[in-house]
Short mmCIF file of C-alpha atoms (C1' of nucleotides) in Angstrom, two decimals:
data_model
loop_
_atom_site.label_atom_id
_atom_site.label_comp_id
_atom_site.label_asym_id
_atom_site.label_seq_id
_atom_site.Cartn_x
_atom_site.Cartn_y
_atom_site.Cartn_z
CA MET A 10 111.12 97.12 109.11
CA SER A 11 108.01 97.82 107.02
CA LEU A 12 106.16 101.12 107.23
CA ARG A 13 102.69 102.04 106.00
CA LEU A 14 102.06 105.78 106.21
CA THR A 15 98.82 107.63 105.51
CA THR A 16 98.23 111.37 105.15
CA TRP A 17 94.73 112.82 105.41
CA ASN A 18 93.24 116.30 105.68
CA ILE A 19 90.43 115.26 108.00
CA ASN A 20 88.70 118.68 108.26
CA SER A 21 87.84 118.43 111.99
CA VAL A 22 89.13 115.43 113.94
CA ARG A 23 86.33 115.64 116.49
CA LEU A 24 83.51 115.58 113.95
CA ARG A 25 85.15 112.80 111.96
CA LEU A 26 86.58 110.63 114.74
CA PRO A 27 84.39 107.69 113.61
CA LEU A 28 85.84 108.01 110.10
CA LEU A 29 89.37 108.09 111.49
CA LEU A 30 88.68 104.87 113.41
CA ARG A 31 87.33 103.36 110.19
CA LEU A 32 90.51 104.35 108.36
CA MET A 33 92.55 102.69 111.11
CA ARG A 34 90.53 99.45 110.81
CA GLU A 35 90.39 99.32 107.02
CA VAL A 36 93.82 100.61 106.00
CA LYS A 37 95.80 99.78 109.15
CA PRO A 38 98.52 102.39 108.71
CA ASP A 39 101.51 102.33 111.06
CA VAL A 40 101.65 106.12 111.03
CA ILE A 41 98.92 108.68 110.20
CA CYS A 42 99.54 112.36 109.42
CA LEU A 43 96.42 114.49 109.88
CA GLN A 44 95.82 118.07 108.80
CA GLU A 45 93.06 120.53 109.70
CA ILE A 46 92.30 118.84 113.01
CA LYS A 47 90.68 122.17 114.03
CA VAL A 48 91.05 121.66 117.75
CA GLU A 49 93.18 122.82 120.66
CA ASP A 50 95.63 120.25 122.06
CA ALA A 51 93.66 119.95 125.31
CA SER A 52 90.52 118.86 123.42
CA PHE A 53 92.24 116.45 121.02
CA PRO A 54 90.61 112.99 121.29
CA ALA A 55 93.84 111.34 122.41
CA GLU A 56 92.30 108.51 124.45
CA PRO A 57 90.00 106.93 121.83
CA ILE A 58 92.82 107.19 119.30
CA ALA A 59 95.25 105.50 121.71
CA ALA A 60 92.67 102.83 122.44
CA ALA A 61 92.38 102.15 118.71
CA GLY A 62 96.08 101.26 118.66
CA TYR A 63 97.77 104.64 118.16
CA PRO A 64 99.16 105.61 121.58
CA HIS A 65 102.13 107.54 120.21
CA GLN A 66 100.97 110.99 119.21
CA VAL A 67 102.39 114.34 118.23
CA VAL A 68 99.63 116.95 118.33
CA ARG A 69 100.07 120.55 117.28
CA GLY A 70 96.65 122.14 117.32
CA MET A 71 94.98 125.50 117.80
CA LYS A 72 91.44 126.75 118.28
CA GLY A 73 89.17 126.65 115.24
CA TYR A 74 91.61 126.48 112.36
CA ASN A 75 94.50 124.45 110.92
CA GLY A 76 96.25 122.01 113.26
CA VAL A 77 98.29 118.90 112.47
CA ALA A 78 98.85 115.59 114.24
CA ILE A 79 101.01 112.50 113.81
CA LEU A 80 99.51 109.27 115.18
CA SER A 81 101.57 106.10 115.44
CA ARG A 82 101.48 102.44 116.41
CA VAL A 83 105.25 102.55 116.84
CA VAL A 84 107.27 104.64 119.24
CA LEU A 85 108.20 108.05 117.91
CA GLU A 86 110.03 111.05 119.22
CA ARG A 87 108.63 114.55 118.78
CA GLY A 88 110.81 116.88 116.72
CA GLU A 89 111.37 120.51 117.52
CA ASP A 90 108.34 122.71 116.76
CA ARG A 91 108.91 125.71 114.57
CA GLY A 92 106.71 128.38 113.02
CA TRP A 93 106.70 129.78 109.49
CA CYS A 94 106.25 133.32 108.20
CA GLY A 95 106.50 134.71 111.71
CA ARG A 96 103.37 132.91 112.91
CA ASP A 97 102.62 129.93 115.08
CA ASP A 98 99.58 128.68 113.23
CA SER A 99 99.99 124.92 113.68
CA ARG A 100 100.89 123.95 110.13
CA HIS A 101 103.90 121.67 110.72
CA ALA A 102 104.86 118.79 113.00
CA ILE A 103 108.03 116.69 113.07
CA ALA A 104 108.51 113.15 114.36
CA HIS A 105 111.52 110.87 114.43
CA LEU A 106 110.53 107.30 113.55
CA PRO A 107 112.34 104.01 114.07
CA GLY A 108 114.85 103.30 111.33
CA LYS A 109 116.28 106.82 111.58
CA ILE A 110 113.47 108.30 109.52
CA GLU A 111 112.58 111.97 110.01
CA LEU A 112 108.90 112.66 109.24
CA HIS A 113 107.48 116.09 108.38
CA ASN A 114 103.73 116.70 108.36
CA PHE A 115 102.74 119.95 106.60
CA TYR A 116 99.54 121.89 106.10
CA VAL A 117 100.41 124.56 103.53
CA PRO A 118 98.14 127.67 103.48
CA ALA A 119 95.34 127.35 100.92
CA GLY A 120 95.99 130.84 99.59
CA GLY A 121 92.54 132.38 99.12
CA ASP A 122 90.92 133.01 95.75
CA VAL A 123 92.85 135.72 93.91
CA PRO A 124 96.16 134.43 92.48
CA ASP A 125 98.01 137.72 92.91
CA PRO A 126 100.23 138.26 95.97
CA ALA A 127 99.90 142.05 95.61
CA GLN A 128 96.11 141.90 95.91
CA ASN A 129 95.68 138.88 98.13
CA GLU A 130 97.56 138.58 101.42
CA LYS A 131 96.63 134.90 101.72
CA PHE A 132 98.24 134.07 98.40
CA ALA A 133 101.34 136.05 99.43
CA HIS A 134 101.43 134.03 102.67
CA LYS A 135 101.21 130.76 100.73
CA LEU A 136 104.10 131.72 98.43
CA ASN A 137 106.21 132.95 101.35
CA PHE A 138 105.49 129.77 103.27
CA ILE A 139 106.78 127.59 100.42
CA ASP A 140 109.83 129.84 99.99
CA GLU A 141 110.70 129.65 103.68
CA VAL A 142 110.36 125.88 103.85
CA THR A 143 112.43 125.57 100.67
CA LEU A 144 115.24 127.72 102.09
CA TRP A 145 115.19 125.76 105.33
CA LEU A 146 115.35 122.41 103.51
CA ALA A 147 118.18 123.67 101.31
CA ASP A 148 120.02 124.96 104.35
CA ALA A 149 119.71 121.63 106.12
CA ARG A 150 120.71 119.80 102.97
CA ILE A 151 121.86 116.31 103.74
CA ARG A 152 121.01 114.16 100.77
CA SER A 153 121.74 110.94 102.61
CA LYS A 154 119.12 111.65 105.29
CA ARG A 155 116.10 109.34 105.39
CA MET A 156 113.15 111.71 105.36
CA ILE A 157 109.43 111.61 104.56
CA LEU A 158 107.40 114.75 103.85
CA ALA A 159 103.63 114.32 103.91
CA GLY A 160 100.62 116.53 104.04
CA ASP A 161 98.12 118.82 102.38
CA LEU A 162 100.41 120.99 100.26
CA ASN A 163 97.41 122.70 98.63
CA ILE A 164 99.15 122.59 95.24
CA ALA A 165 98.42 120.24 92.33
CA PRO A 166 101.72 120.31 90.43
CA LEU A 167 101.12 118.23 87.30
CA GLU A 168 98.68 118.68 84.45
CA CYS A 169 97.24 115.27 85.29
CA ASP A 170 96.80 116.32 88.94
CA VAL A 171 93.76 118.43 88.00
CA TRP A 172 90.59 117.78 86.03
CA SER A 173 91.44 120.51 83.52
CA HIS A 174 94.92 121.97 83.28
CA THR A 175 93.87 124.87 81.06
CA GLN A 176 90.81 125.79 83.10
CA LEU A 177 92.78 125.80 86.35
CA LEU A 178 95.84 127.77 85.21
CA ASP A 179 94.58 130.86 87.04
CA VAL A 180 92.95 129.01 89.91
CA VAL A 181 94.86 129.04 93.19
CA SER A 182 96.39 125.54 93.69
CA HIS A 183 97.49 125.10 90.06
CA THR A 184 98.95 128.49 89.00
CA PRO A 185 102.38 128.44 87.33
CA ILE A 186 104.03 130.40 90.18
CA GLU A 187 102.86 127.89 92.80
CA VAL A 188 103.84 124.92 90.67
CA GLU A 189 107.28 126.45 90.09
CA LYS A 190 107.82 127.13 93.79
CA LEU A 191 106.73 123.63 94.76
CA GLY A 192 109.14 122.28 92.15
CA ARG A 193 111.97 124.24 93.74
CA MET A 194 111.03 122.86 97.14
CA GLN A 195 111.04 119.34 95.71
CA ASP A 196 114.48 119.91 94.14
CA THR A 197 116.12 120.87 97.47
CA LEU A 198 116.72 117.30 98.57
CA GLY A 199 115.78 115.47 95.38
CA TRP A 200 112.45 114.55 96.95
CA VAL A 201 110.71 111.65 95.19
CA ASP A 202 106.94 111.95 94.71
CA ALA A 203 106.09 108.54 96.19
CA VAL A 204 102.58 108.43 94.75
CA ARG A 205 103.52 109.40 91.18
CA HIS A 206 106.28 106.77 91.48
CA PHE A 207 103.46 104.23 91.12
CA VAL A 208 100.78 106.19 89.24
CA ALA A 209 102.84 107.70 86.45
CA PRO A 210 101.64 110.62 84.31
CA PRO A 211 99.55 111.14 82.27
CA GLU A 212 97.17 109.08 84.40
CA LYS A 213 94.77 111.39 86.23
CA LEU A 214 94.87 111.23 90.01
CA TYR A 215 93.02 113.37 92.56
CA THR A 216 92.83 113.50 96.37
CA TRP A 217 90.34 116.37 96.82
CA TRP A 218 86.90 117.16 95.44
CA SER A 219 84.98 120.32 96.35
CA TYR A 220 81.96 120.11 98.64
CA ARG A 221 80.23 122.46 96.22
CA ALA A 222 79.71 120.03 93.38
CA ARG A 223 76.21 118.67 92.94
CA ASP A 224 77.65 115.19 92.39
CA TRP A 225 81.39 115.06 93.08
CA ALA A 226 81.89 111.62 91.48
CA ALA A 227 79.87 112.34 88.33
CA SER A 228 81.60 115.65 87.60
CA ASP A 229 84.93 114.32 89.00
CA ARG A 230 86.47 117.80 89.05
CA GLY A 231 89.21 116.84 91.46
CA ARG A 232 92.72 117.98 92.27
CA ARG A 233 95.74 116.17 93.78
CA LEU A 234 96.58 118.43 96.72
CA ASP A 235 97.80 115.80 99.21
CA HIS A 236 101.29 114.40 98.83
CA ILE A 237 103.86 112.01 100.23
CA TRP A 238 107.50 112.60 99.28
CA VAL A 239 110.59 110.64 100.30
CA THR A 240 114.30 111.43 100.05
CA PRO A 241 116.45 109.37 97.61
CA PRO A 242 117.71 106.85 100.23
CA LEU A 243 114.10 105.68 100.71
CA LYS A 244 113.22 105.47 97.01
CA LYS A 245 114.26 101.85 96.61
CA MET A 246 112.11 100.95 99.62
CA LEU A 247 108.87 102.17 98.02
CA LYS A 248 106.43 99.28 97.63
CA ARG A 249 102.97 100.67 97.00
CA ALA A 250 100.84 103.80 96.94
CA HIS A 251 97.09 104.12 97.29
CA VAL A 252 94.48 106.89 97.18
CA LEU A 253 91.33 105.92 99.08
CA ARG A 254 88.82 107.53 96.74
CA ASP A 255 86.01 105.57 98.46
CA ALA A 256 86.44 107.75 101.54
CA ARG A 257 84.89 110.69 99.67
CA ASN A 258 81.64 108.70 99.84
CA TRP A 259 81.80 107.95 103.56
CA GLU A 260 79.10 109.50 105.71
CA GLN A 261 79.82 113.20 106.38
CA PRO A 262 83.11 112.96 104.50
CA SER A 263 86.12 115.23 104.45
CA ASP A 264 86.62 116.92 101.09
CA HIS A 265 90.09 115.26 101.03
CA VAL A 266 90.70 111.48 100.96
CA PRO A 267 93.50 109.51 102.65
CA VAL A 268 96.70 108.87 100.69
CA THR A 269 98.88 105.92 101.72
CA VAL A 270 102.40 104.80 100.89
CA GLU A 271 104.14 101.57 101.94
CA LEU A 272 107.88 101.27 102.39
CA ASP A 273 109.86 98.04 102.89
CA PRO A 274 113.55 97.46 103.57
"C1'" DA B 6 78.76 134.07 84.74
"C1'" DT B 7 77.70 132.68 89.01
"C1'" DG B 8 77.14 130.21 93.04
"C1'" DG B 9 77.42 126.28 94.85
"C1'" DT B 10 78.79 123.38 100.55
"C1'" DG B 11 80.88 122.50 104.93
"C1'" DG B 12 83.28 123.28 109.71
"C1'" DA B 13 84.16 126.08 113.92
"C1'" DT B 14 82.57 129.88 116.01
"C1'" DG B 15 79.53 133.09 118.10
"C1'" DC B 16 76.55 138.04 115.13
"C1'" DT B 17 81.90 135.65 110.46
"C1'" DC B 18 86.20 133.45 108.99
"C1'" DC B 19 88.20 129.98 106.38
"C1'" DA B 20 88.43 126.39 102.94
#
DNA sequence: ATGGTGGATGCTCCA
């Protein structure tokens, strides 16, 4: 059984439905994890997505903000929904895939601008979110489980995951406290960073470029915020990873680009 | 040092 999985913060699934269909045609993933779909479940464009070959869908949306979805060519079973930090703000979806693989799709809070949890409630929420997920993963610790964790984690952990390590040390997404907490989360189950498995440091690699740059490609001030991790039993199955940088140049693009990993038995 | 853009929403929030 071969599996090609893509994660993409699409920043409005309704506005960018044509781009999603293009991704399906050009990359042909078996499974797609979307974040920031920004739509209620009832208004999710389920039919055109099914018609494009992805009839199996787990949608966890809300009005206006956040929202995640898992789209699949292959049959999947929805996992049990759960909230984090006492909220139900549509930041996590679970699906059970063929081959006894448990898939988690996360949209971690961005965390606002001020990197101090005492001054900035959004940053506190982000740190608490990571802590809660970490505790939960550690509690459910079964190292032999075949699991994939994908999504917009809103943290660029490595120096080569940002355009300037020193200039971003106090910028939310690359602060030492976030990087440390993400590292702890990764340690819970010995998660393997499936993309850095193929694009080893110190090679620079980004998945997000701000809308605010005059020329995003020329300045290339990117960050790697979108991730795909696998548990150790899947490590030997990793075949390929790809960041679709071209998608940042598509018409009316998301500020994030799709990240894809292929696994083979 | 600052402000820059984009999406959903509805006289503003979030990224």
